[in-house]
XYZ file of C-alpha atoms in Angstrom:
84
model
C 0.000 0.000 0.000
C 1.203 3.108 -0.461
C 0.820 5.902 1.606
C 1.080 9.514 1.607
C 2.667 10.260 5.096
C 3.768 14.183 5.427
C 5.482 15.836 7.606
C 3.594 16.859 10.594
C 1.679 13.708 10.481
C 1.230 11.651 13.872
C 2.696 8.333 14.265
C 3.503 5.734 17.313
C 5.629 2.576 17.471
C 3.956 0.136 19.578
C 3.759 0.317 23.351
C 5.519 3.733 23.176
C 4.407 7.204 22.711
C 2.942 9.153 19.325
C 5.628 11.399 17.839
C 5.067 13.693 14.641
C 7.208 13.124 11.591
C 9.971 14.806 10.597
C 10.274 14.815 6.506
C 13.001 11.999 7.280
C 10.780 10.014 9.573
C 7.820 10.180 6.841
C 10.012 8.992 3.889
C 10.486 6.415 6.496
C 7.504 5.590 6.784
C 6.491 5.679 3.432
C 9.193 3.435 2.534
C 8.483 1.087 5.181
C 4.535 1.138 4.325
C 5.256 -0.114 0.615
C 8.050 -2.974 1.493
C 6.576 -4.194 4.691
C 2.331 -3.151 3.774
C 0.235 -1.233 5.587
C -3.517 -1.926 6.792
C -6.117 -0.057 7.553
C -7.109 -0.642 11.497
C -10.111 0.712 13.890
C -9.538 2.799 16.838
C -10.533 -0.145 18.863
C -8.485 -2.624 16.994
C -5.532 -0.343 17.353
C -6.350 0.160 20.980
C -6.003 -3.630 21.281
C -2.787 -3.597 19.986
C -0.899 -1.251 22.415
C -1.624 2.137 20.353
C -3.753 3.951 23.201
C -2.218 6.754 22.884
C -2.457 7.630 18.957
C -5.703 5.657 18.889
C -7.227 7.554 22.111
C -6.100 11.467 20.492
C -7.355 10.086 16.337
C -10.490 11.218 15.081
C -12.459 8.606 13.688
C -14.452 11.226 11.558
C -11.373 12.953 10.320
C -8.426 10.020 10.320
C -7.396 7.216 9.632
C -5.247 4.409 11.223
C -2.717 2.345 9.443
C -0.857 -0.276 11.193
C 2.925 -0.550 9.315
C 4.883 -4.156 9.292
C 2.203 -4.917 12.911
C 4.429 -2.121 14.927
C 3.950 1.346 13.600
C 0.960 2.830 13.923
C 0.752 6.308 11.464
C -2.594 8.723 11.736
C -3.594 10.173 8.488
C -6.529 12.676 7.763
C -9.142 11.255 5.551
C -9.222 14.341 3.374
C -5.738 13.766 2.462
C -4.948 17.155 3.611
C -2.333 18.446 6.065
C -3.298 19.025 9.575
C -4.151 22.552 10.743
C-alpha cells in the first residue's frame, strides 16, 4: 500500500508514545509502508494492539489508522490534507 505520510503527520511505534514526523521520519515511513504493507485498522483494533495513545487522540471522523509491518501505527486525515 502506499501511503502519503507528510510531515507533521502523527505516528507511534507500539507500546511507546505518538511522535510527529519529521520529513526523514515520513520517507520512512512511506518506505516502510510499501516494502513491509500497511492496513487499515479501527480505533478499537488499534487500541487492542498497544496504540492507546495515537488511537485515544485520532479522530475517527477525520483520520485514519494504518498499522505498518504490525508495529507502527501512522494517523492520516481522511481528506488527504495536512493538519491545521
Amino acid at each position: 500500500m502506499n501511503l502519503r505520510i507528510e510531515e507533521g503527520y502523527c505516528y507511534q511505534p507500539v507500546n511507546h508514545l505518538l511522535d510527529v514526523t519529521t520529513p526523514s521520519t515520513a520517507r520512512m515511513l512511506m518506505k516502510l509502508a510499501s516494502s513491509k504493507g500497511a492496513v487499515e485498522v479501527s480505533q478499537d483494533d488499534a487500541l487492542d494492539r498497544g496504540f492507546e495513545e495515537l488511537a485515544n487522540w485520532s479522530m475517527p471522523e477525520h483520520d485514519s489508522l494504518y498499522l505498518i509491518d504490525d508495529f507502527i501505527l501512522v494517523c492520516l486525515p481522511k481528506d488527504g490534507g495536512p493538519y491545521a
